[in-house]
């Protein structure tokens, strides 16, 4: 097991955006939107990339790899200036804003670890705490909060990791992936210190002009966050401090990674279609939206409900993120940087999901959510969100985080594709991490659960596929 004692901090430095020749540095401010307000003061989104190296001596790492990573990061920040800024809520402003000043920079920690690298990149059950030393702390105070923090950790003669903590109030998963891909591209293409142009699809857009909030969702979400336990709204309603585990998640948890191959996903899809053909009351198969996200989320949700067991009458909330960039009018560019996600959910009794056709029922409900986006993304949003926000303790929350579309395993900095990518922060929000698997042949599923539930889930997950 990795511990703080297995990690030695070698350096904590500040990496500033590169300066373009002939141009003087200027500051900027960027207002947040109602999309961002939903995640105000939420726990940071954290991700770790593990890379194997064939030549991984400390000398090679410090003389070759680390300088290139720092140089490319500086170049990347030139295109992503708000990332080097700070989130704040000035007394004269009605909105939370990102402010970038010319002397701002991103905190980068450099460390070395003697932990078992092969264990960290494996899919076996291990304690959540084992990943913690490889993710930096995101700095936040009453006055301001950082947008990102980075940590590069060397595992001598094994490889290295890049850990990133991201302020969810400033960016969503797609934006974070765009930033990482830009950094990887510039690092891989680095040429003797020259400024390398970004690919067009990696150039971020910060234009908020087309984002409207006619229903007052920004204030609705901020009011809810102020009512969250741990938020002292009376003493400082504008505090930028990050809330702790806002759902009160236990710290006695383990992590494990599972995989669904394309063949298994197709098998689940065919099972769902078969149920809908043979069971009265289920919708016809041509009306179903059975994407990889829907199929995988349905199967995982049923396994999670069965693994917990207990009261079959409890309500189960299944949350799935929807990228709104192309779903609103006017649409937002695909390279928009910030939050542009609306979290959809469906609710069903646990006992229904435990039935033989539980996966098909879950798939139908999630299918309806996705198709319903065409009728208006935010229609009835306050009423829907207000219901689950006011829900009591007798429920089970299953949140889907990430997407196979983000292609995390394509983020090659010049020394090969990642050996493992881990969404390490899912323990804070009881989420399920979904991404494409390493070989691009299916989906990687990351879970954090109490050990007894994890062991039950593993058995159900593996035993369920052959009998569908």
GROMACS .gro file of C-alpha atoms in nm:
model
  468
    1UNK     CA    1   0.000   0.000   0.000
    2UNK     CA    2   0.125   0.348  -0.091
    3UNK     CA    3   0.158   0.592   0.195
    4UNK     CA    4   0.271   0.949   0.234
    5UNK     CA    5   0.601   0.808   0.356
    6UNK     CA    6   0.654   0.636   0.019
    7UNK     CA    7   0.647   0.971  -0.163
    8UNK     CA    8   0.926   1.227  -0.141
    9UNK     CA    9   0.848   1.582  -0.255
   10UNK     CA   10   1.144   1.705  -0.462
   11UNK     CA   11   1.018   2.041  -0.581
   12UNK     CA   12   0.713   2.267  -0.576
   13UNK     CA   13   0.733   2.526  -0.852
   14UNK     CA   14   0.512   2.769  -1.041
   15UNK     CA   15   0.478   2.732  -1.419
   16UNK     CA   16   0.363   3.050  -1.591
   17UNK     CA   17   0.220   3.083  -1.942
   18UNK     CA   18   0.482   3.137  -2.211
   19UNK     CA   19   0.519   3.491  -2.340
   20UNK     CA   20   0.469   3.551  -2.709
   21UNK     CA   21   0.752   3.748  -2.869
   22UNK     CA   22   0.683   4.120  -2.896
   23UNK     CA   23   0.364   4.116  -2.691
   24UNK     CA   24   0.322   4.252  -2.342
   25UNK     CA   25   0.137   4.040  -2.091
   26UNK     CA   26  -0.221   4.140  -2.017
   27UNK     CA   27  -0.476   4.021  -1.766
   28UNK     CA   28  -0.830   3.903  -1.825
   29UNK     CA   29  -1.147   3.813  -1.640
   30UNK     CA   30  -1.399   3.549  -1.732
   31UNK     CA   31  -1.747   3.525  -1.575
   32UNK     CA   32  -1.883   3.186  -1.480
   33UNK     CA   33  -2.221   3.069  -1.607
   34UNK     CA   34  -2.514   2.877  -1.460
   35UNK     CA   35  -2.350   2.556  -1.585
   36UNK     CA   36  -2.053   2.637  -1.361
   37UNK     CA   37  -2.271   2.742  -1.067
   38UNK     CA   38  -2.399   2.386  -1.032
   39UNK     CA   39  -2.046   2.278  -0.933
   40UNK     CA   40  -1.955   2.581  -0.721
   41UNK     CA   41  -1.731   2.470  -0.431
   42UNK     CA   42  -1.770   2.103  -0.528
   43UNK     CA   43  -1.479   1.870  -0.448
   44UNK     CA   44  -1.207   1.887  -0.716
   45UNK     CA   45  -1.218   1.646  -1.007
   46UNK     CA   46  -0.897   1.446  -0.989
   47UNK     CA   47  -0.729   1.228  -1.247
   48UNK     CA   48  -0.402   1.033  -1.254
   49UNK     CA   49  -0.217   0.919  -1.567
   50UNK     CA   50   0.040   0.643  -1.518
   51UNK     CA   51   0.310   0.601  -1.786
   52UNK     CA   52   0.561   0.317  -1.814
   53UNK     CA   53   0.916   0.391  -1.925
   54UNK     CA   54   1.178   0.159  -2.072
   55UNK     CA   55   1.455   0.402  -1.975
   56UNK     CA   56   1.338   0.532  -1.642
   57UNK     CA   57   1.649   0.627  -1.448
   58UNK     CA   58   1.626   0.933  -1.230
   59UNK     CA   59   1.890   1.107  -1.443
   60UNK     CA   60   1.694   1.054  -1.765
   61UNK     CA   61   1.372   1.168  -1.601
   62UNK     CA   62   1.516   1.489  -1.458
   63UNK     CA   63   1.731   1.580  -1.760
   64UNK     CA   64   1.490   1.489  -2.040
   65UNK     CA   65   1.131   1.422  -1.939
   66UNK     CA   66   1.070   1.680  -1.670
   67UNK     CA   67   1.210   1.980  -1.863
   68UNK     CA   68   0.999   1.891  -2.167
   69UNK     CA   69   0.684   1.854  -1.957
   70UNK     CA   70   0.741   2.193  -1.793
   71UNK     CA   71   0.820   2.366  -2.121
   72UNK     CA   72   0.514   2.220  -2.294
   73UNK     CA   73   0.295   2.310  -1.996
   74UNK     CA   74   0.409   2.673  -2.022
   75UNK     CA   75   0.326   2.674  -2.394
   76UNK     CA   76  -0.013   2.516  -2.328
   77UNK     CA   77  -0.104   2.776  -2.067
   78UNK     CA   78  -0.044   3.047  -2.327
   79UNK     CA   79  -0.356   2.915  -2.503
   80UNK     CA   80  -0.545   2.843  -2.177
   81UNK     CA   81  -0.472   3.159  -1.974
   82UNK     CA   82  -0.777   3.123  -1.742
   83UNK     CA   83  -0.633   2.791  -1.620
   84UNK     CA   84  -0.342   2.984  -1.465
   85UNK     CA   85  -0.582   3.230  -1.301
   86UNK     CA   86  -0.789   3.222  -0.985
   87UNK     CA   87  -1.158   3.181  -0.912
   88UNK     CA   88  -1.295   3.463  -0.699
   89UNK     CA   89  -1.615   3.649  -0.610
   90UNK     CA   90  -1.538   4.020  -0.573
   91UNK     CA   91  -1.765   4.228  -0.353
   92UNK     CA   92  -1.853   4.452  -0.650
   93UNK     CA   93  -1.960   4.160  -0.870
   94UNK     CA   94  -2.286   3.968  -0.878
   95UNK     CA   95  -2.105   3.675  -1.037
   96UNK     CA   96  -1.818   3.446  -0.957
   97UNK     CA   97  -1.535   3.513  -1.203
   98UNK     CA   98  -1.200   3.376  -1.312
   99UNK     CA   99  -0.932   3.645  -1.297
  100UNK     CA  100  -0.595   3.604  -1.465
  101UNK     CA  101  -0.310   3.845  -1.393
  102UNK     CA  102   0.022   3.847  -1.585
  103UNK     CA  103   0.215   3.707  -1.289
  104UNK     CA  104  -0.023   3.413  -1.230
  105UNK     CA  105   0.098   3.055  -1.270
  106UNK     CA  106   0.003   2.693  -1.210
  107UNK     CA  107   0.142   2.503  -0.911
  108UNK     CA  108   0.346   2.198  -1.015
  109UNK     CA  109   0.474   1.947  -0.759
  110UNK     CA  110   0.757   1.711  -0.852
  111UNK     CA  111   0.788   1.396  -0.640
  112UNK     CA  112   0.944   1.052  -0.629
  113UNK     CA  113   0.778   0.734  -0.501
  114UNK     CA  114   0.902   0.393  -0.393
  115UNK     CA  115   0.551   0.242  -0.409
  116UNK     CA  116   0.468  -0.061  -0.623
  117UNK     CA  117   0.401   0.089  -0.968
  118UNK     CA  118   0.265  -0.238  -1.107
  119UNK     CA  119   0.009  -0.258  -0.828
  120UNK     CA  120  -0.109   0.097  -0.894
  121UNK     CA  121  -0.170   0.027  -1.264
  122UNK     CA  122  -0.342  -0.305  -1.202
  123UNK     CA  123  -0.717  -0.361  -1.186
  124UNK     CA  124  -0.712  -0.536  -0.849
  125UNK     CA  125  -0.898  -0.423  -0.539
  126UNK     CA  126  -0.692  -0.178  -0.332
  127UNK     CA  127  -0.754   0.089  -0.074
  128UNK     CA  128  -0.862   0.434  -0.192
  129UNK     CA  129  -0.583   0.593   0.012
  130UNK     CA  130  -0.318   0.436  -0.213
  131UNK     CA  131  -0.385   0.691  -0.488
  132UNK     CA  132  -0.390   0.999  -0.266
  133UNK     CA  133  -0.013   1.074  -0.264
  134UNK     CA  134  -0.011   1.121  -0.645
  135UNK     CA  135  -0.274   1.397  -0.663
  136UNK     CA  136  -0.184   1.752  -0.555
  137UNK     CA  137  -0.398   1.963  -0.328
  138UNK     CA  138  -0.604   2.231  -0.503
  139UNK     CA  139  -0.538   2.554  -0.314
  140UNK     CA  140  -0.846   2.745  -0.199
  141UNK     CA  141  -0.923   3.011   0.059
  142UNK     CA  142  -1.212   3.244   0.137
  143UNK     CA  143  -1.076   3.493  -0.115
  144UNK     CA  144  -0.980   3.272  -0.410
  145UNK     CA  145  -0.937   2.919  -0.545
  146UNK     CA  146  -0.693   2.780  -0.800
  147UNK     CA  147  -0.825   2.635  -1.125
  148UNK     CA  148  -0.586   2.341  -1.145
  149UNK     CA  149  -0.287   2.193  -0.964
  150UNK     CA  150  -0.046   1.936  -1.109
  151UNK     CA  151   0.191   1.673  -0.974
  152UNK     CA  152   0.449   1.467  -1.163
  153UNK     CA  153   0.578   1.165  -0.971
  154UNK     CA  154   0.870   0.945  -1.073
  155UNK     CA  155   0.869   0.572  -0.993
  156UNK     CA  156   1.240   0.493  -1.048
  157UNK     CA  157   1.301   0.231  -1.318
  158UNK     CA  158   0.926   0.185  -1.361
  159UNK     CA  159   0.757   0.497  -1.492
  160UNK     CA  160   0.596   0.822  -1.386
  161UNK     CA  161   0.253   0.964  -1.318
  162UNK     CA  162   0.082   1.294  -1.389
  163UNK     CA  163  -0.182   1.384  -1.132
  164UNK     CA  164  -0.420   1.673  -1.186
  165UNK     CA  165  -0.673   1.832  -0.951
  166UNK     CA  166  -0.930   2.053  -1.127
  167UNK     CA  167  -1.178   2.304  -0.991
  168UNK     CA  168  -1.509   2.172  -1.125
  169UNK     CA  169  -1.666   2.517  -1.105
  170UNK     CA  170  -1.435   2.626  -1.388
  171UNK     CA  171  -1.431   2.332  -1.628
  172UNK     CA  172  -1.600   2.004  -1.715
  173UNK     CA  173  -1.458   1.671  -1.828
  174UNK     CA  174  -1.447   1.764  -2.195
  175UNK     CA  175  -1.261   2.088  -2.124
  176UNK     CA  176  -1.015   1.910  -1.895
  177UNK     CA  177  -0.954   1.649  -2.163
  178UNK     CA  178  -0.892   1.922  -2.422
  179UNK     CA  179  -0.633   2.085  -2.194
  180UNK     CA  180  -0.452   1.755  -2.131
  181UNK     CA  181  -0.454   1.669  -2.501
  182UNK     CA  182  -0.312   2.012  -2.587
  183UNK     CA  183  -0.034   1.968  -2.329
  184UNK     CA  184   0.045   1.619  -2.458
  185UNK     CA  185   0.047   1.739  -2.820
  186UNK     CA  186   0.283   2.029  -2.751
  187UNK     CA  187   0.513   1.810  -2.544
  188UNK     CA  188   0.532   1.541  -2.811
  189UNK     CA  189   0.593   1.798  -3.086
  190UNK     CA  190   0.841   2.006  -2.885
  191UNK     CA  191   1.119   2.147  -3.105
  192UNK     CA  192   1.412   2.323  -2.938
  193UNK     CA  193   1.202   2.568  -2.744
  194UNK     CA  194   1.004   2.697  -3.042
  195UNK     CA  195   0.636   2.789  -3.004
  196UNK     CA  196   0.434   2.502  -3.152
  197UNK     CA  197   0.086   2.577  -3.290
  198UNK     CA  198  -0.209   2.387  -3.149
  199UNK     CA  199  -0.433   2.171  -3.361
  200UNK     CA  200  -0.755   2.362  -3.445
  201UNK     CA  201  -0.974   2.128  -3.239
  202UNK     CA  202  -0.756   2.191  -2.933
  203UNK     CA  203  -0.777   2.571  -2.943
  204UNK     CA  204  -1.023   2.663  -2.665
  205UNK     CA  205  -1.312   2.906  -2.700
  206UNK     CA  206  -1.394   3.118  -2.392
  207UNK     CA  207  -1.689   3.304  -2.549
  208UNK     CA  208  -1.987   3.309  -2.310
  209UNK     CA  209  -2.204   3.545  -2.516
  210UNK     CA  210  -2.442   3.275  -2.643
  211UNK     CA  211  -2.508   3.124  -2.298
  212UNK     CA  212  -2.836   3.251  -2.154
  213UNK     CA  213  -3.003   3.177  -1.820
  214UNK     CA  214  -3.370   3.273  -1.863
  215UNK     CA  215  -3.485   3.042  -1.582
  216UNK     CA  216  -3.251   3.178  -1.314
  217UNK     CA  217  -3.068   2.848  -1.269
  218UNK     CA  218  -2.743   3.017  -1.162
  219UNK     CA  219  -2.902   3.166  -0.850
  220UNK     CA  220  -3.094   2.844  -0.785
  221UNK     CA  221  -2.775   2.637  -0.779
  222UNK     CA  222  -2.584   2.892  -0.570
  223UNK     CA  223  -2.866   2.903  -0.315
  224UNK     CA  224  -2.861   2.525  -0.289
  225UNK     CA  225  -2.484   2.521  -0.239
  226UNK     CA  226  -2.513   2.781   0.037
  227UNK     CA  227  -2.757   2.551   0.216
  228UNK     CA  228  -2.513   2.259   0.200
  229UNK     CA  229  -2.373   2.148   0.540
  230UNK     CA  230  -2.025   2.293   0.581
  231UNK     CA  231  -2.104   2.613   0.388
  232UNK     CA  232  -2.115   2.900   0.639
  233UNK     CA  233  -2.330   3.131   0.430
  234UNK     CA  234  -2.382   3.381   0.710
  235UNK     CA  235  -2.016   3.455   0.782
  236UNK     CA  236  -1.891   3.451   0.421
  237UNK     CA  237  -2.139   3.366   0.143
  238UNK     CA  238  -1.871   3.442  -0.120
  239UNK     CA  239  -1.609   3.202   0.017
  240UNK     CA  240  -1.412   3.007  -0.242
  241UNK     CA  241  -1.318   2.726  -0.003
  242UNK     CA  242  -1.381   2.380  -0.146
  243UNK     CA  243  -1.639   2.180   0.046
  244UNK     CA  244  -1.530   1.844   0.189
  245UNK     CA  245  -1.703   1.522   0.083
  246UNK     CA  246  -2.038   1.693   0.040
  247UNK     CA  247  -2.233   1.368   0.051
  248UNK     CA  248  -2.069   1.245   0.368
  249UNK     CA  249  -1.897   0.952   0.198
  250UNK     CA  250  -1.716   0.708   0.424
  251UNK     CA  251  -1.336   0.705   0.408
  252UNK     CA  252  -1.322   0.328   0.465
  253UNK     CA  253  -1.339   0.244   0.098
  254UNK     CA  254  -1.163   0.038  -0.167
  255UNK     CA  255  -1.112   0.096  -0.538
  256UNK     CA  256  -1.129  -0.148  -0.828
  257UNK     CA  257  -1.132  -0.133  -1.208
  258UNK     CA  258  -1.355  -0.346  -1.431
  259UNK     CA  259  -1.378  -0.378  -1.806
  260UNK     CA  260  -1.658  -0.445  -2.052
  261UNK     CA  261  -1.548  -0.556  -2.397
  262UNK     CA  262  -1.733  -0.450  -2.709
  263UNK     CA  263  -1.864  -0.804  -2.732
  264UNK     CA  264  -2.001  -0.790  -2.378
  265UNK     CA  265  -2.162  -0.452  -2.441
  266UNK     CA  266  -2.329  -0.590  -2.752
  267UNK     CA  267  -2.446  -0.892  -2.555
  268UNK     CA  268  -2.609  -0.665  -2.294
  269UNK     CA  269  -2.766  -0.461  -2.575
  270UNK     CA  270  -2.915  -0.776  -2.729
  271UNK     CA  271  -3.045  -0.884  -2.387
  272UNK     CA  272  -3.221  -0.547  -2.348
  273UNK     CA  273  -3.377  -0.576  -2.694
  274UNK     CA  274  -3.488  -0.933  -2.622
  275UNK     CA  275  -3.660  -0.821  -2.301
  276UNK     CA  276  -3.838  -0.543  -2.482
  277UNK     CA  277  -3.962  -0.783  -2.747
  278UNK     CA  278  -4.095  -1.041  -2.505
  279UNK     CA  279  -4.226  -0.838  -2.207
  280UNK     CA  280  -4.548  -0.641  -2.219
  281UNK     CA  281  -4.520  -0.283  -2.102
  282UNK     CA  282  -4.167  -0.229  -2.227
  283UNK     CA  283  -4.119  -0.003  -2.527
  284UNK     CA  284  -4.051  -0.132  -2.874
  285UNK     CA  285  -3.687  -0.169  -2.961
  286UNK     CA  286  -3.689   0.093  -3.238
  287UNK     CA  287  -3.767   0.360  -2.979
  288UNK     CA  288  -3.467   0.279  -2.760
  289UNK     CA  289  -3.145   0.478  -2.750
  290UNK     CA  290  -2.894   0.205  -2.658
  291UNK     CA  291  -2.561   0.384  -2.674
  292UNK     CA  292  -2.252   0.241  -2.507
  293UNK     CA  293  -2.307   0.488  -2.219
  294UNK     CA  294  -2.669   0.379  -2.168
  295UNK     CA  295  -2.596   0.006  -2.192
  296UNK     CA  296  -2.292   0.017  -1.963
  297UNK     CA  297  -2.458   0.244  -1.706
  298UNK     CA  298  -2.765   0.018  -1.693
  299UNK     CA  299  -2.567  -0.299  -1.631
  300UNK     CA  300  -2.337  -0.138  -1.374
  301UNK     CA  301  -2.631   0.023  -1.191
  302UNK     CA  302  -2.814  -0.309  -1.155
  303UNK     CA  303  -2.499  -0.477  -1.024
  304UNK     CA  304  -2.452  -0.193  -0.773
  305UNK     CA  305  -2.809  -0.218  -0.647
  306UNK     CA  306  -2.783  -0.594  -0.603
  307UNK     CA  307  -2.442  -0.562  -0.436
  308UNK     CA  308  -2.583  -0.327  -0.173
  309UNK     CA  309  -2.889  -0.543  -0.111
  310UNK     CA  310  -3.102  -0.420   0.178
  311UNK     CA  311  -3.439  -0.249   0.150
  312UNK     CA  312  -3.587  -0.319  -0.192
  313UNK     CA  313  -3.823  -0.022  -0.159
  314UNK     CA  314  -3.545   0.239  -0.141
  315UNK     CA  315  -3.524   0.490  -0.423
  316UNK     CA  316  -3.226   0.459  -0.659
  317UNK     CA  317  -3.115   0.774  -0.840
  318UNK     CA  318  -2.905   0.717  -1.152
  319UNK     CA  319  -2.731   1.034  -1.275
  320UNK     CA  320  -2.578   1.069  -1.622
  321UNK     CA  321  -2.402   1.377  -1.763
  322UNK     CA  322  -2.514   1.531  -2.093
  323UNK     CA  323  -2.286   1.758  -2.293
  324UNK     CA  324  -2.505   2.055  -2.394
  325UNK     CA  325  -2.267   2.216  -2.645
  326UNK     CA  326  -2.466   2.097  -2.945
  327UNK     CA  327  -2.803   2.069  -2.768
  328UNK     CA  328  -2.890   2.430  -2.699
  329UNK     CA  329  -2.999   2.706  -2.937
  330UNK     CA  330  -2.782   2.876  -3.035
  331UNK     CA  331  -2.529   2.596  -3.006
  332UNK     CA  332  -2.191   2.637  -2.838
  333UNK     CA  333  -1.865   2.546  -3.018
  334UNK     CA  334  -1.739   2.195  -2.949
  335UNK     CA  335  -1.412   2.349  -2.823
  336UNK     CA  336  -1.589   2.568  -2.565
  337UNK     CA  337  -1.384   2.574  -2.243
  338UNK     CA  338  -1.577   2.572  -1.918
  339UNK     CA  339  -1.872   2.373  -1.790
  340UNK     CA  340  -2.139   2.292  -2.043
  341UNK     CA  341  -2.289   1.985  -1.880
  342UNK     CA  342  -2.636   1.921  -1.748
  343UNK     CA  343  -2.675   1.623  -1.516
  344UNK     CA  344  -2.981   1.413  -1.595
  345UNK     CA  345  -3.124   1.155  -1.359
  346UNK     CA  346  -3.387   0.887  -1.335
  347UNK     CA  347  -3.528   0.730  -1.019
  348UNK     CA  348  -3.657   0.376  -0.967
  349UNK     CA  349  -3.717   0.143  -0.673
  350UNK     CA  350  -3.429  -0.090  -0.595
  351UNK     CA  351  -3.653  -0.396  -0.606
  352UNK     CA  352  -3.746  -0.329  -0.968
  353UNK     CA  353  -3.381  -0.322  -1.072
  354UNK     CA  354  -3.325  -0.650  -0.886
  355UNK     CA  355  -3.577  -0.827  -1.109
  356UNK     CA  356  -3.474  -1.048  -1.402
  357UNK     CA  357  -3.533  -0.770  -1.655
  358UNK     CA  358  -3.380  -0.497  -1.434
  359UNK     CA  359  -3.109  -0.408  -1.687
  360UNK     CA  360  -3.373  -0.360  -1.957
  361UNK     CA  361  -3.581  -0.137  -1.728
  362UNK     CA  362  -3.279   0.075  -1.640
  363UNK     CA  363  -3.186   0.101  -2.010
  364UNK     CA  364  -3.537   0.217  -2.099
  365UNK     CA  365  -3.531   0.488  -1.835
  366UNK     CA  366  -3.186   0.613  -1.934
  367UNK     CA  367  -3.286   0.598  -2.301
  368UNK     CA  368  -3.584   0.822  -2.226
  369UNK     CA  369  -3.355   1.072  -2.052
  370UNK     CA  370  -3.124   1.102  -2.351
  371UNK     CA  371  -3.408   1.129  -2.602
  372UNK     CA  372  -3.582   1.385  -2.383
  373UNK     CA  373  -3.294   1.626  -2.439
  374UNK     CA  374  -3.437   1.704  -2.781
  375UNK     CA  375  -3.745   1.853  -2.614
  376UNK     CA  376  -3.547   2.115  -2.426
  377UNK     CA  377  -3.249   2.056  -2.205
  378UNK     CA  378  -3.358   2.277  -1.914
  379UNK     CA  379  -3.733   2.244  -1.927
  380UNK     CA  380  -3.843   2.177  -1.567
  381UNK     CA  381  -3.482   2.178  -1.442
  382UNK     CA  382  -3.557   2.353  -1.111
  383UNK     CA  383  -3.835   2.111  -1.026
  384UNK     CA  384  -3.631   1.803  -1.117
  385UNK     CA  385  -3.317   1.912  -0.936
  386UNK     CA  386  -3.514   2.035  -0.638
  387UNK     CA  387  -3.664   1.689  -0.585
  388UNK     CA  388  -3.339   1.499  -0.548
  389UNK     CA  389  -3.168   1.782  -0.361
  390UNK     CA  390  -3.440   1.757  -0.095
  391UNK     CA  391  -3.428   1.375  -0.081
  392UNK     CA  392  -3.366   1.209   0.253
  393UNK     CA  393  -3.104   0.952   0.346
  394UNK     CA  394  -3.304   0.647   0.239
  395UNK     CA  395  -3.183   0.640  -0.118
  396UNK     CA  396  -2.897   0.511  -0.331
  397UNK     CA  397  -2.713   0.749  -0.562
  398UNK     CA  398  -2.530   0.619  -0.870
  399UNK     CA  399  -2.351   0.897  -1.055
  400UNK     CA  400  -2.184   0.836  -1.390
  401UNK     CA  401  -1.864   1.037  -1.437
  402UNK     CA  402  -1.665   1.077  -1.758
  403UNK     CA  403  -1.732   0.932  -2.099
  404UNK     CA  404  -1.574   0.681  -2.339
  405UNK     CA  405  -1.574   0.965  -2.595
  406UNK     CA  406  -1.300   1.159  -2.414
  407UNK     CA  407  -1.028   0.914  -2.525
  408UNK     CA  408  -0.807   0.958  -2.219
  409UNK     CA  409  -0.570   0.685  -2.335
  410UNK     CA  410  -0.473   0.889  -2.642
  411UNK     CA  411  -0.290   1.143  -2.424
  412UNK     CA  412   0.068   1.053  -2.520
  413UNK     CA  413   0.331   1.307  -2.411
  414UNK     CA  414   0.602   1.144  -2.621
  415UNK     CA  415   0.686   0.834  -2.419
  416UNK     CA  416   0.390   0.616  -2.510
  417UNK     CA  417   0.023   0.595  -2.423
  418UNK     CA  418  -0.081   0.575  -2.056
  419UNK     CA  419  -0.057   0.238  -1.888
  420UNK     CA  420  -0.351   0.334  -1.667
  421UNK     CA  421  -0.581   0.634  -1.628
  422UNK     CA  422  -0.770   0.670  -1.303
  423UNK     CA  423  -1.045   0.913  -1.206
  424UNK     CA  424  -0.928   0.923  -0.846
  425UNK     CA  425  -1.190   1.162  -0.704
  426UNK     CA  426  -1.493   0.935  -0.750
  427UNK     CA  427  -1.473   0.836  -0.383
  428UNK     CA  428  -1.586   1.188  -0.289
  429UNK     CA  429  -1.914   1.182  -0.481
  430UNK     CA  430  -2.014   0.812  -0.498
  431UNK     CA  431  -1.958   0.815  -0.873
  432UNK     CA  432  -1.883   0.551  -1.135
  433UNK     CA  433  -1.599   0.638  -1.370
  434UNK     CA  434  -1.649   0.546  -1.737
  435UNK     CA  435  -1.384   0.581  -2.006
  436UNK     CA  436  -1.262   0.391  -2.307
  437UNK     CA  437  -1.032   0.104  -2.210
  438UNK     CA  438  -0.661   0.105  -2.279
  439UNK     CA  439  -0.684  -0.090  -2.605
  440UNK     CA  440  -0.993   0.089  -2.734
  441UNK     CA  441  -1.190  -0.235  -2.739
  442UNK     CA  442  -1.448  -0.153  -2.475
  443UNK     CA  443  -1.513   0.046  -2.159
  444UNK     CA  444  -1.311   0.081  -1.840
  445UNK     CA  445  -1.523   0.113  -1.526
  446UNK     CA  446  -1.379   0.259  -1.207
  447UNK     CA  447  -1.559   0.202  -0.876
  448UNK     CA  448  -1.515   0.295  -0.511
  449UNK     CA  449  -1.718   0.101  -0.255
  450UNK     CA  450  -1.697  -0.050   0.094
  451UNK     CA  451  -1.497  -0.373   0.061
  452UNK     CA  452  -1.790  -0.610   0.118
  453UNK     CA  453  -1.994  -0.432  -0.150
  454UNK     CA  454  -1.700  -0.431  -0.390
  455UNK     CA  455  -1.654  -0.807  -0.353
  456UNK     CA  456  -2.027  -0.861  -0.407
  457UNK     CA  457  -2.025  -0.632  -0.711
  458UNK     CA  458  -1.726  -0.813  -0.864
  459UNK     CA  459  -1.905  -1.147  -0.833
  460UNK     CA  460  -2.230  -1.011  -0.979
  461UNK     CA  461  -2.051  -0.826  -1.260
  462UNK     CA  462  -1.859  -1.132  -1.376
  463UNK     CA  463  -2.133  -1.389  -1.323
  464UNK     CA  464  -2.403  -1.182  -1.490
  465UNK     CA  465  -2.246  -1.155  -1.834
  466UNK     CA  466  -2.254  -1.526  -1.932
  467UNK     CA  467  -2.620  -1.570  -1.835
  468UNK     CA  468  -2.770  -1.260  -1.996
   0.00000   0.00000   0.00000
